[in-house]
Short mmCIF file of C-alpha atoms in Angstrom, two decimals:
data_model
loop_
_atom_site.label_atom_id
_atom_site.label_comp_id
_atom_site.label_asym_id
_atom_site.label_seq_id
_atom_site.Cartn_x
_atom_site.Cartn_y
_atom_site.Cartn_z
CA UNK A 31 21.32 42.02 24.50
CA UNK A 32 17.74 42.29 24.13
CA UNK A 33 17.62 41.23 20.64
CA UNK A 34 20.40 38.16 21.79
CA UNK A 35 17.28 37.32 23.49
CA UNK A 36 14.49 37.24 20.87
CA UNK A 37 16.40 35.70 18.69
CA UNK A 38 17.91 32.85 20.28
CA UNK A 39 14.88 31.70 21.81
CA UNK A 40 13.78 31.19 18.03
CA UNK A 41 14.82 27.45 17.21
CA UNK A 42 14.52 28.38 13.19
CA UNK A 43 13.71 25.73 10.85
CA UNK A 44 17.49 24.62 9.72
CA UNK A 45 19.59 22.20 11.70
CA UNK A 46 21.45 23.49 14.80
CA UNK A 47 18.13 25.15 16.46
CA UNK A 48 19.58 24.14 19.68
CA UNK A 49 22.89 25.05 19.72
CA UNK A 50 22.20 28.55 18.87
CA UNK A 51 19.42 28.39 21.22
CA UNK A 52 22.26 27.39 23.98
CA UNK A 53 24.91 29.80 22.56
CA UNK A 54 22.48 32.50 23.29
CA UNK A 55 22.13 31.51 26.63
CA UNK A 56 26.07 31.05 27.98
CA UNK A 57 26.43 34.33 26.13
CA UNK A 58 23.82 35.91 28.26
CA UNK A 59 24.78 34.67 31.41
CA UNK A 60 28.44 35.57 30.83
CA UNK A 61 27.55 38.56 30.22
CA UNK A 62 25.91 38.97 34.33
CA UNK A 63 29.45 38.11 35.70
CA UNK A 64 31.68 40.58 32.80
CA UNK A 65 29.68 43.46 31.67
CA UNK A 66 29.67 46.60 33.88
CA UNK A 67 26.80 48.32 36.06
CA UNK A 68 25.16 50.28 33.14
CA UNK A 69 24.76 46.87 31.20
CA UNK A 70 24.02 43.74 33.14
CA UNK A 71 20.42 45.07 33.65
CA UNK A 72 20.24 45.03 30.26
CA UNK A 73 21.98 41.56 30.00
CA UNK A 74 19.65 40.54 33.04
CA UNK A 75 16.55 41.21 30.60
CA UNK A 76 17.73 39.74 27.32
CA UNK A 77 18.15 36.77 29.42
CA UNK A 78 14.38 36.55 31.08
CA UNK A 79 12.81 37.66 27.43
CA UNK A 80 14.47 34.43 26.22
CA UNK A 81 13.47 32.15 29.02
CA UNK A 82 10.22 33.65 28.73
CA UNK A 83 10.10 32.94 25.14
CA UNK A 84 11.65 29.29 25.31
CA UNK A 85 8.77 28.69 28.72
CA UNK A 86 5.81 29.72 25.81
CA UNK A 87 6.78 26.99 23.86
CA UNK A 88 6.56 24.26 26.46
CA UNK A 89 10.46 24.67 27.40
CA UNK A 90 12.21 24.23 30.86
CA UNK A 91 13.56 27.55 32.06
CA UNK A 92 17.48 26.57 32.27
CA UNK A 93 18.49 26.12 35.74
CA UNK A 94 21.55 28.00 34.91
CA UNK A 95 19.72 30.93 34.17
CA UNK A 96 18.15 31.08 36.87
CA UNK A 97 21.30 30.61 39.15
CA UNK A 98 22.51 33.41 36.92
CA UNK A 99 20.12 35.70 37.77
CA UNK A 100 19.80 34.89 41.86
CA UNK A 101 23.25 35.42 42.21
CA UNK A 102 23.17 38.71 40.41
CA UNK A 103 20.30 39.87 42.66
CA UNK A 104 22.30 39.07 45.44
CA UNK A 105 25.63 40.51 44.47
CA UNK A 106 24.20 43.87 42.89
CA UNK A 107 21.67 44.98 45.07
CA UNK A 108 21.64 48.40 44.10
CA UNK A 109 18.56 50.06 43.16
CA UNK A 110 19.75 50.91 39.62
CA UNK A 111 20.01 47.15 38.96
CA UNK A 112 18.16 45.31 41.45
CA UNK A 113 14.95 45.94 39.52
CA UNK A 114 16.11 44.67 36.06
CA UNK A 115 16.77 41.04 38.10
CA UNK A 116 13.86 41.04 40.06
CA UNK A 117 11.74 42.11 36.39
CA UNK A 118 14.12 38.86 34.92
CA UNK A 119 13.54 36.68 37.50
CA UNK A 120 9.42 37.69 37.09
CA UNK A 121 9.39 36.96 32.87
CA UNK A 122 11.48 33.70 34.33
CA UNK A 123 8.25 32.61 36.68
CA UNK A 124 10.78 32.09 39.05
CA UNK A 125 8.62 31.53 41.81
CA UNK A 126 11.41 30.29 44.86
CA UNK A 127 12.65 33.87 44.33
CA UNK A 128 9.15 35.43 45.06
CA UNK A 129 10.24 36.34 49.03
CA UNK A 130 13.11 37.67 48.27
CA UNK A 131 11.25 39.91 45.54
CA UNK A 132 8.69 40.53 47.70
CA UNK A 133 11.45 41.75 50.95
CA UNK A 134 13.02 44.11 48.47
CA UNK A 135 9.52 45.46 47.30
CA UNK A 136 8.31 46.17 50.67
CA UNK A 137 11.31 47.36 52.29
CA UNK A 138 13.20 49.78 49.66
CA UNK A 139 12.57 53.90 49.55
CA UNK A 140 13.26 53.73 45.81
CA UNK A 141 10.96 54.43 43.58
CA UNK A 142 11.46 53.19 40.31
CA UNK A 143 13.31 49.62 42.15
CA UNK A 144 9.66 49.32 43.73
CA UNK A 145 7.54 49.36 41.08
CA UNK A 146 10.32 47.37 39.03
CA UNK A 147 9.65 44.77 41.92
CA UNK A 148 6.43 44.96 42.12
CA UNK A 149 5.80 44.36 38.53
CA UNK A 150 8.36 41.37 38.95
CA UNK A 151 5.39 40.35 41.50
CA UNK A 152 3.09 40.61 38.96
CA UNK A 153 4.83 38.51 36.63
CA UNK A 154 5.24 35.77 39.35
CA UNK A 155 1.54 36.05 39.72
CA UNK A 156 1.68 34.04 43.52
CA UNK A 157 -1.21 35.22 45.19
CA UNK A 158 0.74 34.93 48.15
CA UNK A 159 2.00 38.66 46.74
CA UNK A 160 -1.53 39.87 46.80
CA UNK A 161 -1.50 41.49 50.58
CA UNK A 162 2.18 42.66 50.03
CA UNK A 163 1.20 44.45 46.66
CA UNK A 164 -2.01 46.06 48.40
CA UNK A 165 0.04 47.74 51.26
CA UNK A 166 2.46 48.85 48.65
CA UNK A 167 -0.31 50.67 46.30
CA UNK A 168 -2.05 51.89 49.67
CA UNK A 169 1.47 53.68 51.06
CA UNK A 170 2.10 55.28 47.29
CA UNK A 171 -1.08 57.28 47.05
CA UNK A 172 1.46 60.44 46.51
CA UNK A 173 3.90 58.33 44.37
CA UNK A 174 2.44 57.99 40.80
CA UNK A 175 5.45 55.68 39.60
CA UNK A 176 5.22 53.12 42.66
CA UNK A 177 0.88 53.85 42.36
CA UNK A 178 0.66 52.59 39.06
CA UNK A 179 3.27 49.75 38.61
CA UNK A 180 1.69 48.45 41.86
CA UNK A 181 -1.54 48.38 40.83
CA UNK A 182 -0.43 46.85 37.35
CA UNK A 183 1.35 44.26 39.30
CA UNK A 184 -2.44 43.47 41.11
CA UNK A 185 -3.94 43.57 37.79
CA UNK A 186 -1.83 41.02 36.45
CA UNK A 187 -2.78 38.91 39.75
CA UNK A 188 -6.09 39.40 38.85
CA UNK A 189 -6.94 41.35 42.37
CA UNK A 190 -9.19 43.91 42.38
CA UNK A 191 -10.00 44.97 45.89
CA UNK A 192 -8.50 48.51 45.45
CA UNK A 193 -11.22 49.56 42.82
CA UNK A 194 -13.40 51.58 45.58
CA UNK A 195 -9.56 53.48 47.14
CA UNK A 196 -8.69 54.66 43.59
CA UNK A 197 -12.09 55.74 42.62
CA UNK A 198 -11.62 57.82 45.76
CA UNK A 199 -8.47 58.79 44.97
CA UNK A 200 -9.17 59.96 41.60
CA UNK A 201 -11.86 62.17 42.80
CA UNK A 202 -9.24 64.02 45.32
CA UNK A 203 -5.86 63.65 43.28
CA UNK A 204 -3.99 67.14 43.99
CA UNK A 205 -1.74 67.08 40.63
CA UNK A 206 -1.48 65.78 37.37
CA UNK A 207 0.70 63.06 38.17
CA UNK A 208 -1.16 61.38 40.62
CA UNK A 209 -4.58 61.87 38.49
CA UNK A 210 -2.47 60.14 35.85
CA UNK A 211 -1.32 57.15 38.08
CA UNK A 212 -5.09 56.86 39.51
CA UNK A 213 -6.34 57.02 36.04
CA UNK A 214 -3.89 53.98 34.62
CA UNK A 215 -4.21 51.84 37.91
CA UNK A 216 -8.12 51.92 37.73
CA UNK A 217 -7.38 51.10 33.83
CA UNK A 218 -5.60 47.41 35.02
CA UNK A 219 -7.51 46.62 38.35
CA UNK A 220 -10.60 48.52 38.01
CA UNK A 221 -13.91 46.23 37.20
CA UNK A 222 -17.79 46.53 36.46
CA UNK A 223 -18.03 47.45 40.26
CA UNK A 224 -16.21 50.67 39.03
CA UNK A 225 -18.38 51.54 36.20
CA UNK A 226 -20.88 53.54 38.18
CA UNK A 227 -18.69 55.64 40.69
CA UNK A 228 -16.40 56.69 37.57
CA UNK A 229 -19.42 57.89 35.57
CA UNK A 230 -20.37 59.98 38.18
CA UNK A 231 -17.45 61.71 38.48
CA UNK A 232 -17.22 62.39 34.97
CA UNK A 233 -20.96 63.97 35.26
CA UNK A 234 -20.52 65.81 38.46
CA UNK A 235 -20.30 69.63 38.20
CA UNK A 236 -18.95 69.97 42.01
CA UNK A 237 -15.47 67.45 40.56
CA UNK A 238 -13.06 69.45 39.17
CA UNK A 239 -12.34 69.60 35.29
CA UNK A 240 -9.22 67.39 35.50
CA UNK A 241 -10.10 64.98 37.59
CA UNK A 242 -13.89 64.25 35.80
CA UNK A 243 -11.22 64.25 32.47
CA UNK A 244 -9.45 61.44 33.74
CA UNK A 245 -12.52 59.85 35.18
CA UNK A 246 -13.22 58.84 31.33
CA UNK A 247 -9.66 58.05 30.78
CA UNK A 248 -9.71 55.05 33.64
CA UNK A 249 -13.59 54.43 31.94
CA UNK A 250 -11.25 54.04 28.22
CA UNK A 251 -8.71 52.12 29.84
CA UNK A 252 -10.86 49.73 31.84
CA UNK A 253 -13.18 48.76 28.44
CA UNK A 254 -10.24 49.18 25.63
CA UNK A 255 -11.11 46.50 23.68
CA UNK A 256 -7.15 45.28 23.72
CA UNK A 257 -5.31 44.17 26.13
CA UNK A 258 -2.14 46.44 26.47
CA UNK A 259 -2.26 50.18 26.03
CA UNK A 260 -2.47 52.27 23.06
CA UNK A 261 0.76 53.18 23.17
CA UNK A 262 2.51 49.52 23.60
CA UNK A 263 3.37 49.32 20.12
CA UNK A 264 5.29 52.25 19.88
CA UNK A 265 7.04 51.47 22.88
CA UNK A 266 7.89 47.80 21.51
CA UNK A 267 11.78 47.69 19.97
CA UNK A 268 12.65 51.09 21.29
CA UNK A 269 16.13 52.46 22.03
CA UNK A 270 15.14 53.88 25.68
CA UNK A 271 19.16 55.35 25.75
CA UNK A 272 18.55 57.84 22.80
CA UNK A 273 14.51 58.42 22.67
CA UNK A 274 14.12 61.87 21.94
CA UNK A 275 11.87 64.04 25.07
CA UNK A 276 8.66 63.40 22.61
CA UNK A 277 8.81 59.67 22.88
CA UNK A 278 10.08 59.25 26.41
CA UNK A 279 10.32 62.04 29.12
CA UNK A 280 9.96 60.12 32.72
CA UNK A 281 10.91 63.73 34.19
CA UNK A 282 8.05 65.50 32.78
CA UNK A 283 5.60 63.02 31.76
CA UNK A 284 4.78 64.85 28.10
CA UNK A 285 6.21 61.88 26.16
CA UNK A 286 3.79 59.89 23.97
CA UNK A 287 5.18 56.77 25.95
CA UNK A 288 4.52 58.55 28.89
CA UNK A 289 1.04 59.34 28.69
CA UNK A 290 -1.83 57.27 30.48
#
């Protein structure tokens, strides 16, 4: 589904550009109404990658896809698929579906559907989102997942009032997880303002070893010379149903995808 995507937003140099490109499309959203519950997420994100795709080249997203994707929001609001709509809606710039993203990101106890939303958020990249996102990243200081996607979602907002919190937080994170989180968040929102505090740390003898470790990790991450993380490219293409524990391990954190 996700390569249905990629490839039919490609209009090819032969004749007929556009009727794969629109083959592609009723394909995808037919898919939303006949697949099952352990594919339509999958179906939901072949079909924002390809409006995303078509929108880069000057292209209207379809209205039909975006009806496509609404209604599937509205008829499978389950955490295990919610997210992939809300993400499709986001790569979609859907922006009339921004409250509703924004109601399911600030009222759901699920973990991975919040930071799915919130990244959706971050995709939309309404400003309006910016107070919502902020309350969400201040309520997940003990949940890495929701802490980091959050302040991703900010990042990509271009917000970056949190810097002083997760320098703060950093400095007092209990557990590797949440040093991890602090460490990637300050890596997307952090700024010049958190240059100083963060060098500090690392040259503080009273801050523990770990946390003056990943002081210079959010230091890396903040002046990487690219854009995305080291690890994007391995990520890119991947079969997340059959990586091995080494590439992906959300459970235990060890894989390389996993790491910062």
């Amino acid at each position: 589904w996700i390569a249905l995507g990629r490839a039919g937003a490609r209009a090819g140099a032969g004749a007929g550009g556009d009727e794969g490109l629109q083959r592609a499309r009723t394909a995808l959203t037919s898919g939303l109404e006949t697949e099952n519950g352990l594919v339509r997420p999958w179906v939901a994100l072949g079909l924002g990658v390809l409006e995303q795709s078509r929108a880069r080249t000057g292209d209207v997203v379809a209205p039909d896809s975006l009806r496509a994707l609404r209604r599937a929001l509205e008829e499978h609001s389950s955490p295990s698929e919610a997210g992939a709509y809300c993400l499709a809606l986001g790569l979609c710039k859907d922006g009339a579906s921004r409250e509703r993203i924004e109601r399911e990101a600030t009222r759901t106890q699920d973990d991975e559907f919040q930071s799915q939303a919130a990244l959706a958020l971050g995709l939309l990249g309404d400003r309006e989102s910016i107070e919502p996102l902020r309350r969400i990243v201040l309520d997940a200081r003990q949940r890495p997942l929701v802490l980091r996607d959050g302040a991703i979602a900010l990042g990509l907002i271009g917000d970056h009032e949190l810097v002083g919190f997760l320098v703060s937080w950093l400095r007092e994170a209990s557990n590797l997880g949440l040093l991890s989180a602090t460490a990637g968040a300050l890596g997307w929102v952090g700024d010049q303002r958190a240059i100083e505090p963060l060098c500090g740390l690392v040259e503080s003898r009273e801050t523990p070893d770990r946390a003056r470790a990943f002081a210079a990790v959010a230091l890396g991450l903040m002046c990487d010379k690219d854009l995305l993380p080291w690890n994007a490219t391995i990520a890119r293409d991947l079969n997340w149903w059959l990586a091995p524990a080494t590439l992906y391990d959300p459970s235990g954190g060890s894989g390389v995808i996993d790491l910062l």
